[in-house]
PDB file of C-alpha atoms in Angstrom:
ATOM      1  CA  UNK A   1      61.473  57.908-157.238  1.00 55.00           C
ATOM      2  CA  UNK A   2      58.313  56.638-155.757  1.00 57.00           C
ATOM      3  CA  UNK A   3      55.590  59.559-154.988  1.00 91.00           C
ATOM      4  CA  UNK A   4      53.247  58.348-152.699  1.00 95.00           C
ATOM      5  CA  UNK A   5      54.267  56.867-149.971  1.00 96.00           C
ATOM      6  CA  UNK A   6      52.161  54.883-147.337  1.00 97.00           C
ATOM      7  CA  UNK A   7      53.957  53.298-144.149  1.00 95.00           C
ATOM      8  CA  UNK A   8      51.689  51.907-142.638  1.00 95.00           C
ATOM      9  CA  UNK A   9      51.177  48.216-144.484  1.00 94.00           C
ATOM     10  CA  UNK A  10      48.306  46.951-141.989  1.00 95.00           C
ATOM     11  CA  UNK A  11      46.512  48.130-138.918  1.00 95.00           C
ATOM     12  CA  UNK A  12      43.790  46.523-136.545  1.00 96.00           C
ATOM     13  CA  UNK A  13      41.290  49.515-134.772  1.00 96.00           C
ATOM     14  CA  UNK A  14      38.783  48.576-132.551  1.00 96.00           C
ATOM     15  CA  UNK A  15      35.363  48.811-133.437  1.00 96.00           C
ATOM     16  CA  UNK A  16      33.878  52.867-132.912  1.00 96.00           C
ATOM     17  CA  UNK A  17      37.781  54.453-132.475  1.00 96.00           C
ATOM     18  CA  UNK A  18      38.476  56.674-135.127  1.00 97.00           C
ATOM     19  CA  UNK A  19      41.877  55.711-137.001  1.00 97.00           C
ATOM     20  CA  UNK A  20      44.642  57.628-138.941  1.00 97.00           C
ATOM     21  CA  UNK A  21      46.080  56.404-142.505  1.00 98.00           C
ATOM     22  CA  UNK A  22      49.526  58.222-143.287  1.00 98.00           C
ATOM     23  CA  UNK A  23      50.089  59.171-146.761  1.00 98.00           C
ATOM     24  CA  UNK A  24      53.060  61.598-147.350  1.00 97.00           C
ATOM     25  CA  UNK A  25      54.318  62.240-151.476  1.00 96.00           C
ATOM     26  CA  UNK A  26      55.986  64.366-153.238  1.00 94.00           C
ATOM     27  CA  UNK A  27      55.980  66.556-156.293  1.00 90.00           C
ATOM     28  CA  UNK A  28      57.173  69.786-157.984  1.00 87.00           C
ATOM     29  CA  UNK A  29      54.128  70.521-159.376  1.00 85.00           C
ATOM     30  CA  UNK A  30      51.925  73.417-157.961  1.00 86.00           C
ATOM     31  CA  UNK A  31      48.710  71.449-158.991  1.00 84.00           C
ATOM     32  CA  UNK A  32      48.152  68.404-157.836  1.00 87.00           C
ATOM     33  CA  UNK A  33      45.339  66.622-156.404  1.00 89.00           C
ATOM     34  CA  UNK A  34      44.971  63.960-153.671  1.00 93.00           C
ATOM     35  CA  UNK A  35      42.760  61.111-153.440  1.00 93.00           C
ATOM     36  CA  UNK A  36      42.027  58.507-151.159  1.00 96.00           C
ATOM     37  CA  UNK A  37      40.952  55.089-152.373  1.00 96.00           C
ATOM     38  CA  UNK A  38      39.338  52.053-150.357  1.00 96.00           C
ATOM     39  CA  UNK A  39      39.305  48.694-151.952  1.00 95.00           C
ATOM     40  CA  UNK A  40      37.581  45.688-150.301  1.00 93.00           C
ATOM     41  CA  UNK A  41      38.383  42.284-151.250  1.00 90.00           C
ATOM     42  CA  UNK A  42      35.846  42.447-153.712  1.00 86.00           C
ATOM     43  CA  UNK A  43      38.740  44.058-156.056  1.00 86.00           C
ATOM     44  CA  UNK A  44      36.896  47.040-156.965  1.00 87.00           C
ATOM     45  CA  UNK A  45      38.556  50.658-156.249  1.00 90.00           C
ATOM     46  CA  UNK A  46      35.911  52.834-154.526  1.00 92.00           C
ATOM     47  CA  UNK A  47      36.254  56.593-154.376  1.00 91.00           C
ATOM     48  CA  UNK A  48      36.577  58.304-150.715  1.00 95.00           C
ATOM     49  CA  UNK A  49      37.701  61.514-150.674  1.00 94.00           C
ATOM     50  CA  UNK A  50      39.727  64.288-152.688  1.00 92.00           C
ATOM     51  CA  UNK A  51      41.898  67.046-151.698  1.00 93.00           C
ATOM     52  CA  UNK A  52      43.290  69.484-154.467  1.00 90.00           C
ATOM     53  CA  UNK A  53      46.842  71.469-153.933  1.00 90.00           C
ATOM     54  CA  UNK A  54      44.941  75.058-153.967  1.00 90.00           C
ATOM     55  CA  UNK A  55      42.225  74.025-151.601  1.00 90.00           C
ATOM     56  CA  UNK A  56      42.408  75.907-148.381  1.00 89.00           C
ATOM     57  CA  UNK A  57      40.202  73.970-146.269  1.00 93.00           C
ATOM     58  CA  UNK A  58      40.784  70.144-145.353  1.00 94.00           C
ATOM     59  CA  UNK A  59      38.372  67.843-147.349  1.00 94.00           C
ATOM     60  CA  UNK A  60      35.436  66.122-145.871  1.00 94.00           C
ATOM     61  CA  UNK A  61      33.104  63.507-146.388  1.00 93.00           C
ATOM     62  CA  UNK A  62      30.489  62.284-143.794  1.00 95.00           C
ATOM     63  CA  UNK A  63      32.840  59.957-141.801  1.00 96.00           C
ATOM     64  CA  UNK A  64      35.983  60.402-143.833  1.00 97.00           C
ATOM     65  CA  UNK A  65      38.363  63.737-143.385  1.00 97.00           C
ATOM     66  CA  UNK A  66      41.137  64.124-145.002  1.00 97.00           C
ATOM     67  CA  UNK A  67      44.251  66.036-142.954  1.00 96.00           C
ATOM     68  CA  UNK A  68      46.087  68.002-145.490  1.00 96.00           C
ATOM     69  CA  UNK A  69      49.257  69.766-144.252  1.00 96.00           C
ATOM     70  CA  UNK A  70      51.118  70.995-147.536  1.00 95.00           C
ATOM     71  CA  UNK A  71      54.532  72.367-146.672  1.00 94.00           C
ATOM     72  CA  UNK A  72      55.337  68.748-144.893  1.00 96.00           C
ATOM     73  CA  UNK A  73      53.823  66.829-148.145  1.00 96.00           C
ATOM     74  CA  UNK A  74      51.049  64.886-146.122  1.00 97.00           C
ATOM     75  CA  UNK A  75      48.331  64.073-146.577  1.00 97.00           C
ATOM     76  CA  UNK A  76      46.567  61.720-143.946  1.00 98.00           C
ATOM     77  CA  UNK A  77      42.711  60.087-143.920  1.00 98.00           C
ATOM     78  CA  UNK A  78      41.067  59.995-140.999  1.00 98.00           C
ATOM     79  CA  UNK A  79      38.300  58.160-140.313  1.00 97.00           C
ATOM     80  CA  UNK A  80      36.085  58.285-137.736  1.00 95.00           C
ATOM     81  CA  UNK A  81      33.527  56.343-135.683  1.00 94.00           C
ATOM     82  CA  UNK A  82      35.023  52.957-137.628  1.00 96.00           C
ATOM     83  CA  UNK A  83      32.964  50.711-138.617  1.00 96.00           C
ATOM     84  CA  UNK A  84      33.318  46.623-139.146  1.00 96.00           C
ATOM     85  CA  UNK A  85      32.600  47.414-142.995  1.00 95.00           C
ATOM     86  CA  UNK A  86      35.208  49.764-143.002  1.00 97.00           C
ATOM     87  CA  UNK A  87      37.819  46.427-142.977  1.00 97.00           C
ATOM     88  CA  UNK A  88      39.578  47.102-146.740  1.00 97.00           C
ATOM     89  CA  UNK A  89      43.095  48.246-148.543  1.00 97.00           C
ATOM     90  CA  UNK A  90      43.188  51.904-148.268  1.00 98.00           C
ATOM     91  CA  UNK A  91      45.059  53.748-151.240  1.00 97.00           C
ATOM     92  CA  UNK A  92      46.175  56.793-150.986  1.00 97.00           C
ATOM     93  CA  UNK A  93      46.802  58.354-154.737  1.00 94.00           C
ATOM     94  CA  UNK A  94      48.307  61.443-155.967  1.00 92.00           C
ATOM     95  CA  UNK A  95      47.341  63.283-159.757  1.00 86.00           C
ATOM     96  CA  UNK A  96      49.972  65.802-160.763  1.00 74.00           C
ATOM     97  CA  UNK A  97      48.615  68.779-162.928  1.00 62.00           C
ATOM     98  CA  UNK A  98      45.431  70.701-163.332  1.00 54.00           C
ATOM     99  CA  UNK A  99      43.160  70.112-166.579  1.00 52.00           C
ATOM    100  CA  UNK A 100      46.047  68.441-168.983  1.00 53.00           C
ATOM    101  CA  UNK A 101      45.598  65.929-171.425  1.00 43.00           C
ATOM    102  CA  UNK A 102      47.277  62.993-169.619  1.00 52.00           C
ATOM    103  CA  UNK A 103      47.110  63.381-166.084  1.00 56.00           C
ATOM    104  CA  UNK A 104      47.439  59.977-164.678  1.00 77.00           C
ATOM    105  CA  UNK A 105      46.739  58.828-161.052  1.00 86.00           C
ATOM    106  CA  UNK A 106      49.862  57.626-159.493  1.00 89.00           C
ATOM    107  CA  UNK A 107      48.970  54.910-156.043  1.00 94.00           C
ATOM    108  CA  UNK A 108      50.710  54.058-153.198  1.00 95.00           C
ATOM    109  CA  UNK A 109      51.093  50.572-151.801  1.00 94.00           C
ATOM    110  CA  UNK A 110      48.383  50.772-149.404  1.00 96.00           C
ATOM    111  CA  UNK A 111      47.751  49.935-145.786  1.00 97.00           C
ATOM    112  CA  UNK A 112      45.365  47.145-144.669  1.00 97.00           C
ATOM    113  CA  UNK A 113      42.941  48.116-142.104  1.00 97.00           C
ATOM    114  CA  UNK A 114      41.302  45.634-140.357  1.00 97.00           C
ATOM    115  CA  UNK A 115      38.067  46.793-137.797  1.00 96.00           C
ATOM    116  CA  UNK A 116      38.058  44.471-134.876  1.00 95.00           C
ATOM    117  CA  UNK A 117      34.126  44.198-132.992  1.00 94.00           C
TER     118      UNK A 117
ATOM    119  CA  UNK B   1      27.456  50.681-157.705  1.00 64.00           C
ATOM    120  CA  UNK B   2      29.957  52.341-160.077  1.00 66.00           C
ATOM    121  CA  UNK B   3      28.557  51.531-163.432  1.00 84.00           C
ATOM    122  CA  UNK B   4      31.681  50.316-164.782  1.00 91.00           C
ATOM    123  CA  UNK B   5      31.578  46.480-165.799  1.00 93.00           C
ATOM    124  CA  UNK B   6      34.406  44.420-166.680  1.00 95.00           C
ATOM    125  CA  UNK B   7      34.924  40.830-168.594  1.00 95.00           C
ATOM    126  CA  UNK B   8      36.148  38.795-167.883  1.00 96.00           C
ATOM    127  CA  UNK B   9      35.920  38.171-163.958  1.00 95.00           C
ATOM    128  CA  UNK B  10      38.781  35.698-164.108  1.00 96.00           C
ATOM    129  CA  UNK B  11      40.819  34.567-166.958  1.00 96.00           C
ATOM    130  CA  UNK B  12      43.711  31.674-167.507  1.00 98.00           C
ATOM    131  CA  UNK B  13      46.161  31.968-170.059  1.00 97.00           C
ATOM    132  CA  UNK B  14      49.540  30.085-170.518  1.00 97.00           C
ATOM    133  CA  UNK B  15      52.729  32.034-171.559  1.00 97.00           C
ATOM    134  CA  UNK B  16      53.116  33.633-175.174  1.00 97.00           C
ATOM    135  CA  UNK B  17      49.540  33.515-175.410  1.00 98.00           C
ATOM    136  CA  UNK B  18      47.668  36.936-176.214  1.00 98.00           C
ATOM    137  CA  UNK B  19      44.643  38.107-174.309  1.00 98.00           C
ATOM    138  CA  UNK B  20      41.834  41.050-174.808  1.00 98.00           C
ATOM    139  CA  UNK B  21      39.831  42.408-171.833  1.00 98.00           C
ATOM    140  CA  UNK B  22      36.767  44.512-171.881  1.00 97.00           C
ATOM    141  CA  UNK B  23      35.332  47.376-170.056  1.00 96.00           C
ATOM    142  CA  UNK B  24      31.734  49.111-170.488  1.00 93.00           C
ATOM    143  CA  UNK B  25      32.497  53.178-168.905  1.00 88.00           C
ATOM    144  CA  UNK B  26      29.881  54.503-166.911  1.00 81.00           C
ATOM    145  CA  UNK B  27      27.132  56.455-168.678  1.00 79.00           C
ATOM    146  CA  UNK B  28      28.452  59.446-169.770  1.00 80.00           C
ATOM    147  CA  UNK B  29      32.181  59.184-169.201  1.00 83.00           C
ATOM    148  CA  UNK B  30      34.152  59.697-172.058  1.00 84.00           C
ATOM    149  CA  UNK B  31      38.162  59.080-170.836  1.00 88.00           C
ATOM    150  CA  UNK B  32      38.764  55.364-169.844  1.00 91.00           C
ATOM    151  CA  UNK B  33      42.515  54.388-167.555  1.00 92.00           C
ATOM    152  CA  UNK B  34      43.603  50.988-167.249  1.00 95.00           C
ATOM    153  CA  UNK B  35      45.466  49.547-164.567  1.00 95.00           C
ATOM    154  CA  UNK B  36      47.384  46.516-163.578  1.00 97.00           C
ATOM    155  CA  UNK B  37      47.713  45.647-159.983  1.00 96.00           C
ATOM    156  CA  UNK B  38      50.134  43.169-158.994  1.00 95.00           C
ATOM    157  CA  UNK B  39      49.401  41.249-155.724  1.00 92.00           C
ATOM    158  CA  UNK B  40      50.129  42.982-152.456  1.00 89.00           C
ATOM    159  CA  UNK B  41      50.905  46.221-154.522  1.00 92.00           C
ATOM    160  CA  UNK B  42      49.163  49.210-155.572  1.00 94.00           C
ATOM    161  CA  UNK B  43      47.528  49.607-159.053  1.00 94.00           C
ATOM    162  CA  UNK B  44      49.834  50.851-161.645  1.00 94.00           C
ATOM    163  CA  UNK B  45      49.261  52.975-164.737  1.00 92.00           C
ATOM    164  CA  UNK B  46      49.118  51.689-168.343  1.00 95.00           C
ATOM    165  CA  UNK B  47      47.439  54.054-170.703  1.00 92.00           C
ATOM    166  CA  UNK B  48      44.519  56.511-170.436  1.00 90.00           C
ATOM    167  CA  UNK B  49      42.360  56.769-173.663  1.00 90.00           C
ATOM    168  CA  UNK B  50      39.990  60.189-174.151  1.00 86.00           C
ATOM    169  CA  UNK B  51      37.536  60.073-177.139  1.00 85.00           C
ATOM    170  CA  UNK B  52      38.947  57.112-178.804  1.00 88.00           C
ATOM    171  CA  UNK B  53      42.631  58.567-178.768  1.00 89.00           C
ATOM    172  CA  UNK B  54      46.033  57.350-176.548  1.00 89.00           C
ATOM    173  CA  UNK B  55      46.803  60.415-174.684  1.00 84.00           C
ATOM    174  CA  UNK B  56      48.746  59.002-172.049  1.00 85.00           C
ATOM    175  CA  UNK B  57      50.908  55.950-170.858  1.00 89.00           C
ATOM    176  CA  UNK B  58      52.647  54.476-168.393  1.00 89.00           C
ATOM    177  CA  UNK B  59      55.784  52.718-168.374  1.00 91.00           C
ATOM    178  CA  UNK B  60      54.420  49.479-170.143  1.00 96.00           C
ATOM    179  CA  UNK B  61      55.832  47.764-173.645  1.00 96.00           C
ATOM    180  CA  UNK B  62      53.814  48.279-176.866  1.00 96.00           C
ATOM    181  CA  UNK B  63      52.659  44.434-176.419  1.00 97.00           C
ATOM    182  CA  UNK B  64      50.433  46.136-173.819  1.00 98.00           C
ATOM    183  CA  UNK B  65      47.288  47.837-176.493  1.00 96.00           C
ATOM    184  CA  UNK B  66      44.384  49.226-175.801  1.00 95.00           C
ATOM    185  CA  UNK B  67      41.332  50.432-178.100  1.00 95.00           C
ATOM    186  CA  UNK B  68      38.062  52.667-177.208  1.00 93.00           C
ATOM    187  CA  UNK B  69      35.112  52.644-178.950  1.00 91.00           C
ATOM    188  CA  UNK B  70      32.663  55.294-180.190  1.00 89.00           C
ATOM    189  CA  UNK B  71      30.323  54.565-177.129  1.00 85.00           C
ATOM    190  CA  UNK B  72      33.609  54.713-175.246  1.00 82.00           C
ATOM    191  CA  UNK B  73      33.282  50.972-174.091  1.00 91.00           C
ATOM    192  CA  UNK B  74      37.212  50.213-174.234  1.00 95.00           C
ATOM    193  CA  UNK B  75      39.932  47.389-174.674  1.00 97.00           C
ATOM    194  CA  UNK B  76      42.654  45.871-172.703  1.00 98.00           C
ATOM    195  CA  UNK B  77      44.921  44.392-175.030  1.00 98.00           C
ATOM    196  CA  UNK B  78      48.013  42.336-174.122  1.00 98.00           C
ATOM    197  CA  UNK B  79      50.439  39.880-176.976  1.00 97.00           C
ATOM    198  CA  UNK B  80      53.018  37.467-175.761  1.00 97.00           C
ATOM    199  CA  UNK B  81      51.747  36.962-172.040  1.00 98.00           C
ATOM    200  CA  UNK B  82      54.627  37.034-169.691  1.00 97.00           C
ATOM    201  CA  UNK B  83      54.601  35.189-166.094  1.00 97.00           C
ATOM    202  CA  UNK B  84      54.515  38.827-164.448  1.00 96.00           C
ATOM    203  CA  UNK B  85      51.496  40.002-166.400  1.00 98.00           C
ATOM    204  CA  UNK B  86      49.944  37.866-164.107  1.00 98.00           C
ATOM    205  CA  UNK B  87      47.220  40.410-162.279  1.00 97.00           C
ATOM    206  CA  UNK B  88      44.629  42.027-161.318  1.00 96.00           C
ATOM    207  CA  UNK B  89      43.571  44.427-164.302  1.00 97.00           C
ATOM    208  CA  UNK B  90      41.394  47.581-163.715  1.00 95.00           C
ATOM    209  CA  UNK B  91      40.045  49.680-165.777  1.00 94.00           C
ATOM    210  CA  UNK B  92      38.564  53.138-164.688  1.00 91.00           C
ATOM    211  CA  UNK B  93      36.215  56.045-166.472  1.00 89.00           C
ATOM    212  CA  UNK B  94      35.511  59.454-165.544  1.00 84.00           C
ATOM    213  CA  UNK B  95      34.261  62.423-167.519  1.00 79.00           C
ATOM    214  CA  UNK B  96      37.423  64.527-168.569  1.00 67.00           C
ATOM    215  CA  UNK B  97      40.790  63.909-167.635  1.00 60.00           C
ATOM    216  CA  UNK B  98      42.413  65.684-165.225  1.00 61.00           C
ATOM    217  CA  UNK B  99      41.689  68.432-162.604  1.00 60.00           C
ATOM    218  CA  UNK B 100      39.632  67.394-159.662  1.00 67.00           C
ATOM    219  CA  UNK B 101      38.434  64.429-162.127  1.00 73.00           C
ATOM    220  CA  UNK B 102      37.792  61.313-159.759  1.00 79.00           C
ATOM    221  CA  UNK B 103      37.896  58.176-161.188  1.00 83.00           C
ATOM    222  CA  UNK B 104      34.880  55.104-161.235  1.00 88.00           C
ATOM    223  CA  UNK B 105      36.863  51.813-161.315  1.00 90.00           C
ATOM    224  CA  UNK B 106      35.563  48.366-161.734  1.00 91.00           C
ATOM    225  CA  UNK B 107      35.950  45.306-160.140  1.00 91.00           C
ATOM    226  CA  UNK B 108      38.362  43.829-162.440  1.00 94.00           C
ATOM    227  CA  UNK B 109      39.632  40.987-164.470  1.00 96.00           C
ATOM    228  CA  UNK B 110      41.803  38.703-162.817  1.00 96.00           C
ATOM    229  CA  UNK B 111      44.530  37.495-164.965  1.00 98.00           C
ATOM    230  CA  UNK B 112      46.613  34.321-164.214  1.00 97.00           C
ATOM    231  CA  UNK B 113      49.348  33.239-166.797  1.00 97.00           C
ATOM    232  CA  UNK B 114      50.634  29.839-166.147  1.00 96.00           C
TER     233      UNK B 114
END
């Protein structure tokens, strides 16, 4: 059953509007975290922004927020003020369990954003 | 800048051939994950070494091997190359391995099997 699920396989945002990504998934583990991954077409995965289950407040960083609404299993990035770098594969990711030994990141299958000037 | 360095950039191998690739961890890190990510598709989990021990895989055959090295530098390898282990192969460190643990990938080693 896939976990992390992204439906949005492209977008084009203009230049300075602040855009959504959708990211919904789904576990029956209490602890889980979130990520959100961006990956330009340079191939390498950079780190955005994380979001753990027990976390009561919605995660931030500078331009990147993530909205994290638990009981519906979502867990969007928002991004605002875009920029023409911003242009990348945007991977939403899900770990399930707190401190174990093999906790490995599951990914979705991303959404293309493309910035337009 | 993550610190994480991979080798090869790009590599060309023809079916049933065998294939090692190499990562360098960031300073400090001492789990390494590798993952392959087919084209169009998200990256996908093949093992996750912590102080020189498996501890974790993904659903991959045993021809898929890995190895990690006292100054946690790691190995990617892969015997009897397939036409679908053609890919993009990442390999990521962090500094424990789990929790709120984010990961430092690399750029990657593309892998083409002809």
């Amino acid at each position: 059953a896939q976990k992390i699920t992204q439906t949005q396989p492209g977008m084009f945002v203009q230049e300075k509007e602040a855009v959504t990504l959708d990211c919904t998934y789904d576990t029956s583990d209490p602890s889980y975290g979130l990520f959100w991954y961006k990956q330009p077409s340079s191939g390498e995965m950079i780190f955005l922004i994380y979001q753990g289950s027990y976390d009561q407040q919605n995660a931030t960083e500078g331009r990147y927020s993530l909205n994290f609404q638990k009981a519906r299993k979502s867990a969007n990035l928002v991004i605002s003020a875009s920029q023409l770098g911003d242009s990348a594969m945007y991977f939403c990711a899900m770990r399930e369990g707190g401190y174990s030994s093999a906790s490995k990141i599951i990914f979705g299958s991303g959404t293309r954003l493309s910035i337009r000037p | 800048e993550t610190g994480v360095t991979q080798s090869p950039t790009h590599l060309i191998k023809t079916r049933g051939q065998q294939v090692t690739l190499r990562c360098s961890s960031q300073s400090g890190h001492n789990t390494v994950s590798w993952y392959q990510q087919a084209l169009g598709q998200g990256p996908q989990f093949i093992f996750q070494y912590y102080r020189e021990e498996e501890n974790g895989r993904g659903n991959f055959p045993p021809r898929f091997s890995g190895l990690q090295f006292p100054n946690y530098s790691s190995e990617l390898n892969v015997n009897a190359l397939e036409l679908d282990d053609s890919a993009l192969y990442l390999c990521a460190s962090s500094f424990g391995t789990g929790g709120n643990e984010k990961l430092f990938f690399g750029s990657g080693t593309q892998l083409s099997v002809l």
